[in-house]
XYZ file of C-alpha atoms in Angstrom:
448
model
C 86.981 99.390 115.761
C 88.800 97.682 118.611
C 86.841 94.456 117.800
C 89.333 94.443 114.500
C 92.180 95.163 116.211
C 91.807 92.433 118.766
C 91.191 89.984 115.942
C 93.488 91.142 112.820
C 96.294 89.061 113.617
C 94.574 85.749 112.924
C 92.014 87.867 110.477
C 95.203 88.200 108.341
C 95.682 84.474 108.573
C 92.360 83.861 107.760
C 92.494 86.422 105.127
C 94.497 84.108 102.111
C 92.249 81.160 102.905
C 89.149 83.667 102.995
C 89.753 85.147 100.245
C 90.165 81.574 98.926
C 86.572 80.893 99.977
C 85.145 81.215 96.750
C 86.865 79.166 94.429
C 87.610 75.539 95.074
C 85.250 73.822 92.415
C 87.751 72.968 89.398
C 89.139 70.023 87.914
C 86.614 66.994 87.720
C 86.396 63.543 88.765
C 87.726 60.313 88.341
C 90.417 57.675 89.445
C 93.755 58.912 90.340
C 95.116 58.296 86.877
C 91.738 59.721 85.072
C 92.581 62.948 83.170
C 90.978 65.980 85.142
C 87.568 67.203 83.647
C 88.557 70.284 81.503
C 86.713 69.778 78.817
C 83.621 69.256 81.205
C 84.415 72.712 83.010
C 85.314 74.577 79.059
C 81.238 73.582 77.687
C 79.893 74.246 80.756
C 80.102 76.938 83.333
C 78.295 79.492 81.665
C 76.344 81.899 83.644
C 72.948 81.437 82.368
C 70.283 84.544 81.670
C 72.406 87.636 82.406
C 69.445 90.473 81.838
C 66.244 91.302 82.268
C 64.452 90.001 85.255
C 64.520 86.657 86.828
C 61.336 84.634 86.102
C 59.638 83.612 89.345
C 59.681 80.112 89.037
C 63.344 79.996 89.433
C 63.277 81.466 92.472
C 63.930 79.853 96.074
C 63.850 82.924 98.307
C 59.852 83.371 97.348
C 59.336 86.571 99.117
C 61.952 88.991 96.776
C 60.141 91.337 94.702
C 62.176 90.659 91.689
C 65.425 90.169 90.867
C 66.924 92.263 88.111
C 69.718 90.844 86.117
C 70.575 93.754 84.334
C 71.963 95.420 87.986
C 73.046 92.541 89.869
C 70.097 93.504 92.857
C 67.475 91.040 94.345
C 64.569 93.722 95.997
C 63.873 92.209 99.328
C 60.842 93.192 101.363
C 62.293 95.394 104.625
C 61.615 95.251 107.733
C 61.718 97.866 111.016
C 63.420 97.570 114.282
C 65.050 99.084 116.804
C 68.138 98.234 118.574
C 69.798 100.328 121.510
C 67.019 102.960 120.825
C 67.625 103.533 117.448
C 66.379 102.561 114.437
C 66.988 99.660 112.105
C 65.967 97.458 108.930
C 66.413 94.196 108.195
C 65.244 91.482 105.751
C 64.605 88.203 106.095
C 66.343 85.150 104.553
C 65.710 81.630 106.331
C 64.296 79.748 108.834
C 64.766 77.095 110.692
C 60.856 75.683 110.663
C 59.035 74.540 107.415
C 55.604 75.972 108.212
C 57.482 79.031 108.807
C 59.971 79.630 106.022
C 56.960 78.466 103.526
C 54.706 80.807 105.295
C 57.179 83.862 104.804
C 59.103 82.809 101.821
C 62.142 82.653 102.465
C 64.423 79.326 102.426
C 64.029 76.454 104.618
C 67.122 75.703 106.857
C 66.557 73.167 109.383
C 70.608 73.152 110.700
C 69.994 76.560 111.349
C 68.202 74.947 114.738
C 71.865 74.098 115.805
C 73.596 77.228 115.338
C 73.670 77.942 118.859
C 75.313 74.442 119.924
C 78.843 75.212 121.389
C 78.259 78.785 120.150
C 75.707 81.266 122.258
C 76.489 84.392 121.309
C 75.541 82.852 117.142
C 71.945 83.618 118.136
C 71.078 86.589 119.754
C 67.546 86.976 121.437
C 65.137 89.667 120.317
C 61.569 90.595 121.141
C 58.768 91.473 119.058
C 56.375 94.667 119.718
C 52.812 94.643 120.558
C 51.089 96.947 118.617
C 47.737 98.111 119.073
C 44.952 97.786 116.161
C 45.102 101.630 116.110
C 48.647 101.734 115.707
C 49.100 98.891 113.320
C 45.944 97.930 111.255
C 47.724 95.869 108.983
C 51.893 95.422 108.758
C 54.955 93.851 110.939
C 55.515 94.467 114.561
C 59.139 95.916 115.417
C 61.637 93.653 116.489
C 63.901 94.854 119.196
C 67.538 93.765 118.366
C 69.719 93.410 121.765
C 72.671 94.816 118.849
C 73.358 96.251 115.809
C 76.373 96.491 112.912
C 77.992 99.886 112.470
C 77.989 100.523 109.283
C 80.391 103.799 109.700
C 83.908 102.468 108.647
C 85.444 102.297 105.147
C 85.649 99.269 103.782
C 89.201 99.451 102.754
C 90.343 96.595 99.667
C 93.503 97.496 98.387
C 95.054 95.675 95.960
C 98.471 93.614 96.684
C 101.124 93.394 93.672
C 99.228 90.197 92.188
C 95.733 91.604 92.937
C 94.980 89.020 95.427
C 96.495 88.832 98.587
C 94.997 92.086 99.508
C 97.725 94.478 100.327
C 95.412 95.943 102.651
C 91.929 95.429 103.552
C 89.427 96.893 106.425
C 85.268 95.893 106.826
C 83.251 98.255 106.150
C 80.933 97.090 108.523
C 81.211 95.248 112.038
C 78.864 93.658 114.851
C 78.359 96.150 117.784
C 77.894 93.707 120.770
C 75.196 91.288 121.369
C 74.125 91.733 117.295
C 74.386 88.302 115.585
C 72.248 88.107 112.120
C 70.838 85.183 113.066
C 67.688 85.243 116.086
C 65.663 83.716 117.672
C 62.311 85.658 118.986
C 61.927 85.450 123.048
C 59.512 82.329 123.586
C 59.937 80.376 120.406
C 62.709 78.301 119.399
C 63.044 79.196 115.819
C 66.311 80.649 114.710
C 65.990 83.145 111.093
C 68.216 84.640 109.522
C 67.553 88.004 109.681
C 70.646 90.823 109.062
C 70.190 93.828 109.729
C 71.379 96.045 106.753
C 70.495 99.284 107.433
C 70.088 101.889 110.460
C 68.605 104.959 111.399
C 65.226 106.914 109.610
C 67.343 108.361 106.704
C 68.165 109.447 104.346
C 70.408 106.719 102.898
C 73.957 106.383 102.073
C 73.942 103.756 98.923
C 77.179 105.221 97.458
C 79.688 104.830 100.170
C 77.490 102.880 103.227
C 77.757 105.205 105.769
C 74.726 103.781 107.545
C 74.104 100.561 104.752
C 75.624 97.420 104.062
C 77.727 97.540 101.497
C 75.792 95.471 99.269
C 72.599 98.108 99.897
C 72.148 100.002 96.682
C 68.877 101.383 96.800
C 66.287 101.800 99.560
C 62.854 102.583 99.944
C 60.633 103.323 102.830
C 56.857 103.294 102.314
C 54.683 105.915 103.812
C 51.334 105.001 106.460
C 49.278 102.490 104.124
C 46.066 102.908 103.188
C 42.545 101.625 104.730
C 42.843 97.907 103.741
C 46.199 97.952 101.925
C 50.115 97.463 102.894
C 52.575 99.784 101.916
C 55.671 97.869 101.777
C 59.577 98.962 102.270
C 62.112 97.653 100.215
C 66.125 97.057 99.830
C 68.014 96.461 96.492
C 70.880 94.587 97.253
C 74.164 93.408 95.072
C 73.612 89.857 94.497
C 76.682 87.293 94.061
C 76.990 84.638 91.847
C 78.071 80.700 92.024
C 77.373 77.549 90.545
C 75.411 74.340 92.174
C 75.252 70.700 90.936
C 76.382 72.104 87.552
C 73.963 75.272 87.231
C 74.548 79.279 87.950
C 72.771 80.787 90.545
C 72.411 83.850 92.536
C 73.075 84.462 96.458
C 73.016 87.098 98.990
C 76.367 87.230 100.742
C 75.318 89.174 104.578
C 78.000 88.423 107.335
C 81.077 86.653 107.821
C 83.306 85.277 110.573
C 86.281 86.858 109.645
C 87.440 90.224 108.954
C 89.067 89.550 105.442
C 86.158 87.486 104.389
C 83.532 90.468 105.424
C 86.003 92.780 102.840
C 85.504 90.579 100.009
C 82.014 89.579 100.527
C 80.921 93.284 101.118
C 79.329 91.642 104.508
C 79.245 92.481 107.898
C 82.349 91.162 110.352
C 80.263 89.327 113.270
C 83.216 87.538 115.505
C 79.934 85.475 116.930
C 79.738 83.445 113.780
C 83.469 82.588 114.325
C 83.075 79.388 116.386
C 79.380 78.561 115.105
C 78.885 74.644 114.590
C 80.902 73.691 113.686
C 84.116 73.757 111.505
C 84.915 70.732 109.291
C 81.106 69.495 110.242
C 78.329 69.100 107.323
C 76.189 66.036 107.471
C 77.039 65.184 111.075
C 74.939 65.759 114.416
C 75.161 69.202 115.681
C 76.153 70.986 112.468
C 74.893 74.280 111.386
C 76.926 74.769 108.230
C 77.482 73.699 104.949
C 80.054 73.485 102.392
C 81.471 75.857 99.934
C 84.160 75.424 97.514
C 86.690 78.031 96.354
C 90.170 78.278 94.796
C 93.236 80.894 95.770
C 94.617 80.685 92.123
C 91.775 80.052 89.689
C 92.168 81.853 86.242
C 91.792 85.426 85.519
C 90.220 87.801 82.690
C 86.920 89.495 82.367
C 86.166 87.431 79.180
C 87.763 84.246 80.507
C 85.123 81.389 80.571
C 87.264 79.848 83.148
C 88.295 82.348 85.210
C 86.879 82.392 88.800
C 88.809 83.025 92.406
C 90.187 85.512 94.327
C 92.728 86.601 91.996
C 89.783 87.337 89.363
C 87.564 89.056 91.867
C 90.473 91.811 92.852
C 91.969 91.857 89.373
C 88.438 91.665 87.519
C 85.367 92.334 89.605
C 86.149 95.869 91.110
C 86.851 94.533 94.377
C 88.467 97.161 95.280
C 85.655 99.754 94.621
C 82.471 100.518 96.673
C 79.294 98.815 95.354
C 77.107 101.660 93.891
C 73.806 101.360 91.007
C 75.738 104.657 89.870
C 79.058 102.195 89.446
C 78.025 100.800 85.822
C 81.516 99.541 85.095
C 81.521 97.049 88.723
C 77.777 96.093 87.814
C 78.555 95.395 84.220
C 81.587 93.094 85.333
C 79.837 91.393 88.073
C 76.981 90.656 85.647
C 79.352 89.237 83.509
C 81.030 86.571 86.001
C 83.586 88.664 87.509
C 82.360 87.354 91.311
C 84.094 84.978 92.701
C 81.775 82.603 91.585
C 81.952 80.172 94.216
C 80.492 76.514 94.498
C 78.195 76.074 96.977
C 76.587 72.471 98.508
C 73.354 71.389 99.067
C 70.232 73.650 97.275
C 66.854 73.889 98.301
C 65.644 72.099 94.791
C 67.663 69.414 95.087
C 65.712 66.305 93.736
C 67.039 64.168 96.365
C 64.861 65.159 99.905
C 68.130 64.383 102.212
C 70.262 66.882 100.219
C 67.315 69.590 99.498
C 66.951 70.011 103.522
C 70.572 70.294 104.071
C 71.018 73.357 102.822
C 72.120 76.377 105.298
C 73.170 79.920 104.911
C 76.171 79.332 106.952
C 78.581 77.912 105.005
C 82.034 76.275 105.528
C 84.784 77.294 103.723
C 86.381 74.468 101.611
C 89.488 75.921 100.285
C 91.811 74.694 97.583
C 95.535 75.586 95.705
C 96.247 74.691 92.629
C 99.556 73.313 92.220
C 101.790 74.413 90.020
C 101.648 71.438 87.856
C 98.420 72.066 87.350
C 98.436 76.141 86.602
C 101.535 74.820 84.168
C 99.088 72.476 82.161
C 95.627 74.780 82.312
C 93.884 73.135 84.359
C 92.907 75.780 86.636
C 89.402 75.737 85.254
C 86.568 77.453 86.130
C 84.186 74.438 88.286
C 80.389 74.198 88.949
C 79.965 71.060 91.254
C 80.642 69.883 94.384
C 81.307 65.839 93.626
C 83.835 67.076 90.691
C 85.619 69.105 93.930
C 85.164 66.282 96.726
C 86.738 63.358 93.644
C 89.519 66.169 92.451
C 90.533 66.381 96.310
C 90.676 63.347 97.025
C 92.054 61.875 93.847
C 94.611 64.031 92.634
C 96.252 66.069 95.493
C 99.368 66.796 92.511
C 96.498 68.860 91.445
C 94.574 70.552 94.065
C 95.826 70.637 97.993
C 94.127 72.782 100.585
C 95.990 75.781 101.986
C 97.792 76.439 105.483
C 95.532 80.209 106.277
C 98.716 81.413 108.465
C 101.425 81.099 105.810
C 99.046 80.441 102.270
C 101.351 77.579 101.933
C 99.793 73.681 100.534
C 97.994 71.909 103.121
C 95.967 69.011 103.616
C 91.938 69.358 102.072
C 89.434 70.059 103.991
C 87.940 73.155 106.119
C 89.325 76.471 106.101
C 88.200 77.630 109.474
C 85.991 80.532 107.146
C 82.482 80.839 107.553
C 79.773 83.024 105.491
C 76.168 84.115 105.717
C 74.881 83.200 102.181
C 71.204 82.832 101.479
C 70.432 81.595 98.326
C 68.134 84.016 95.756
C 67.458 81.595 92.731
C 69.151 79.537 89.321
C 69.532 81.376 86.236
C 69.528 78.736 84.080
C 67.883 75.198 85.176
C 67.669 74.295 88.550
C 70.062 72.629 90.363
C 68.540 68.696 90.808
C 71.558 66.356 91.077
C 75.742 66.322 91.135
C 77.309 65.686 87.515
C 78.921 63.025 88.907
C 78.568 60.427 91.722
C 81.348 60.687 94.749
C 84.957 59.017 94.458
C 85.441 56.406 97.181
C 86.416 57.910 100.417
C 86.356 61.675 99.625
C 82.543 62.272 101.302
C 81.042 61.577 104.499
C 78.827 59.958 105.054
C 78.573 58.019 101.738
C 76.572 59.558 98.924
């Protein structure tokens, strides 16, 4: 754990504004003097199918099994490595090549080519195995990791007197050195995203993560296949919800920068990602991130249709409790918008090419305080697009402000300095094509 304790000071910091990295998507657009969208964010907002399983056709991460609304898990193909002699699993998310993602489906991320820039350690460098034909008739070769997460500590969530700030929090899972999630595979200059969620040959700890994510809730590895067929390993994992352009969807939440953020995320602390391209940095050269949006002080209640934030994930979405299938209460409340329900970006589907190929799993915290006019007057409402954010921002700052991470205190818009591995699943409803409304002067750049 001494990678923690080198870093909690400023993790603390980082901790209000990561916790806030869920929630800044809330009031609307318009001119300064334009009233704030609430009736926009009251009709909408809603979370789309919430049981059952997901039809394929609204899925972008092509290669998941299924994913089963009715206990919060997408089942991702698994795959085997080793790293420092011992072995581990890992799926696979993004990459940064077209032919490649749509050969493998999984997402298409071309920024993640310049994760690396200013950042080294972002990418770590793996090789693959050579199996024989006798060994390996028909499946993946190994992939030797130069690292691995230990998955060994508690995560530790404790509630502060409000719910959110935590009064205490630990990861229950950190980077041991040289692991990154993101890699490239010696002699080819493609970066995936490729975490590692699991380690050792079993059996599995999917109640308190001993040696799993904590996001892992079921686990299955397939025997030797048969003459001519594949026998294929698997991984349920939580999912998390969000909105984009104005629709639910569905992400996988893996890693994050920060210690506080890897708490509430149920992700893996990797200190690499800290300084990956770059913060503040979107649709300019060099960047490997995106945006997300998310409030501190959002509304609250598990059967508020406008709750979302921090505040409602400790108070309403079990944050506090480890992620189990056996945990029906947390699944049930999850599956019924108690996440933190952040807005994301760009999306894969997109209609518009430009914005469809800007999408990356790393994304860049945007964080955002209400003010207390605006908690006074109800307008803390729950938000689902990313123009409605930008034009609130930049048009009504006695609404929304950013937030200082060291003392949680207003601040200017804009990044947080908090960064998350989130590869998007799928929409639950209709697919994200366009922003509900076109960008304010001034708050975007460069001009939408």
């Amino acid at each position: 754990m001494n990678i923690l304790k080198r870093r909690w000071w400023l993790a603390a910091a980082t901790a209000v504004l990561v916790a806030v990295s869920a929630v800044l998507t809330t009031a609307g657009s318009g001119g300064a003097n334009a009233a704030p969208a609430k009736a926009t964010a009251a009709q909408a907002g809603g979370l789309g199918q919430l049981a059952g399983l997901l039809p394929r056709n609204h899925l972008t991460e092509e290669s998941a099994l299924q994913v089963d609304l009715s206990k919060e898990t997408v089942r991702l193909p698994l795959y085997p490595g080793t790293a420092n002699g011992k072995t581990v699993w890992y799926v696979l998310l993004d990459a940064s090549d077209a032919g490649l993602a749509h050969d493998l489906g999984v997402n298409y991320a071309p920024k993640l080519a310049n994760i690396a820039v200013s950042d080294p350690a972002a990418v770590q460098t793996v090789t693959l195995a050579s199996p024989a034909p006798q060994a390996n008739p028909f499946g993946p070769a190994a992939v030797h990791f130069a690292g691995a997460p230990d998955f060994s500590p508690a995560r530790i969530a404790t509630p502060g007197p409000d719910g959110f700030p935590l009064a205490r929090f630990q990861p229950g899972s950190v980077a041991g050195p040289g692991y990154s999630p993101f890699i490239k595979i010696a002699g080819s200059g493609v970066v995936y995203n490729a975490p590692i969620v699991a380690t050792g040959d079993g059996p599995f700890d999917v109640t308190r993560h001993t040696n799993t994510e904590d996001r892992v809730l079921g686990i299955h590895i397939a025997g030797p296949s048969r003459p001519g067929q594949f026998a294929e390993s698997w991984v349920d994992l939580l999912f998390v919800k969000g909105f984009d352009a104005g629709q639910p969807i569905v992400y996988l939440s893996t890693d994050a920068g920060q210690p506080l953020t890897a708490v509430l995320e149920r992700s893996t602390y990797v200190p690499a990602l800290d300084n990956a391209s770059f913060n503040g940095g979107d649709d300019f050269p060099g960047s490997a991130r995106e945006r997300l949006f998310g409030f501190i002080n959002g509304q609250a209640g598990p059967a508020n249709p406008n709750a979302q934030g921090f505040v409602h994930l400790v108070r309403d979405g079990f944050a506090a409790a480890d992620a189990s299938a056996g945990n029906t209460a947390m699944i049930d409340a999850l599956r019924n918008g108690g996440d933190l329900l952040n807005v994301f970006g760009d999306f894969p589907t997109l209609a518009d090419p430009r914005h469809a190929d800007a999408y990356s799993p790393l994304w860049d915290a945007q964080l955002g305080l209400w003010t207390p006019k605006a908690v006074a007057a109800g307008l803390n409402t729950r938000q689902i697009d990313e123009n409605q954010v930008f034009n609130l921002a930049a048009t009504r700052p006695d609404l929304l402000t950013g937030v200082n991470p060291a003392t949680g205190q207003p601040a200017p818009y804009g990044s947080a300095g908090v960064d998350i591995n989130c590869a998007v699943i799928g929409f639950t409803a209709a697919a994200p094509t366009a922003n509900l409304a076109p960008p304010a002067a001034n708050s975007q750049f460069p001009p939408r």
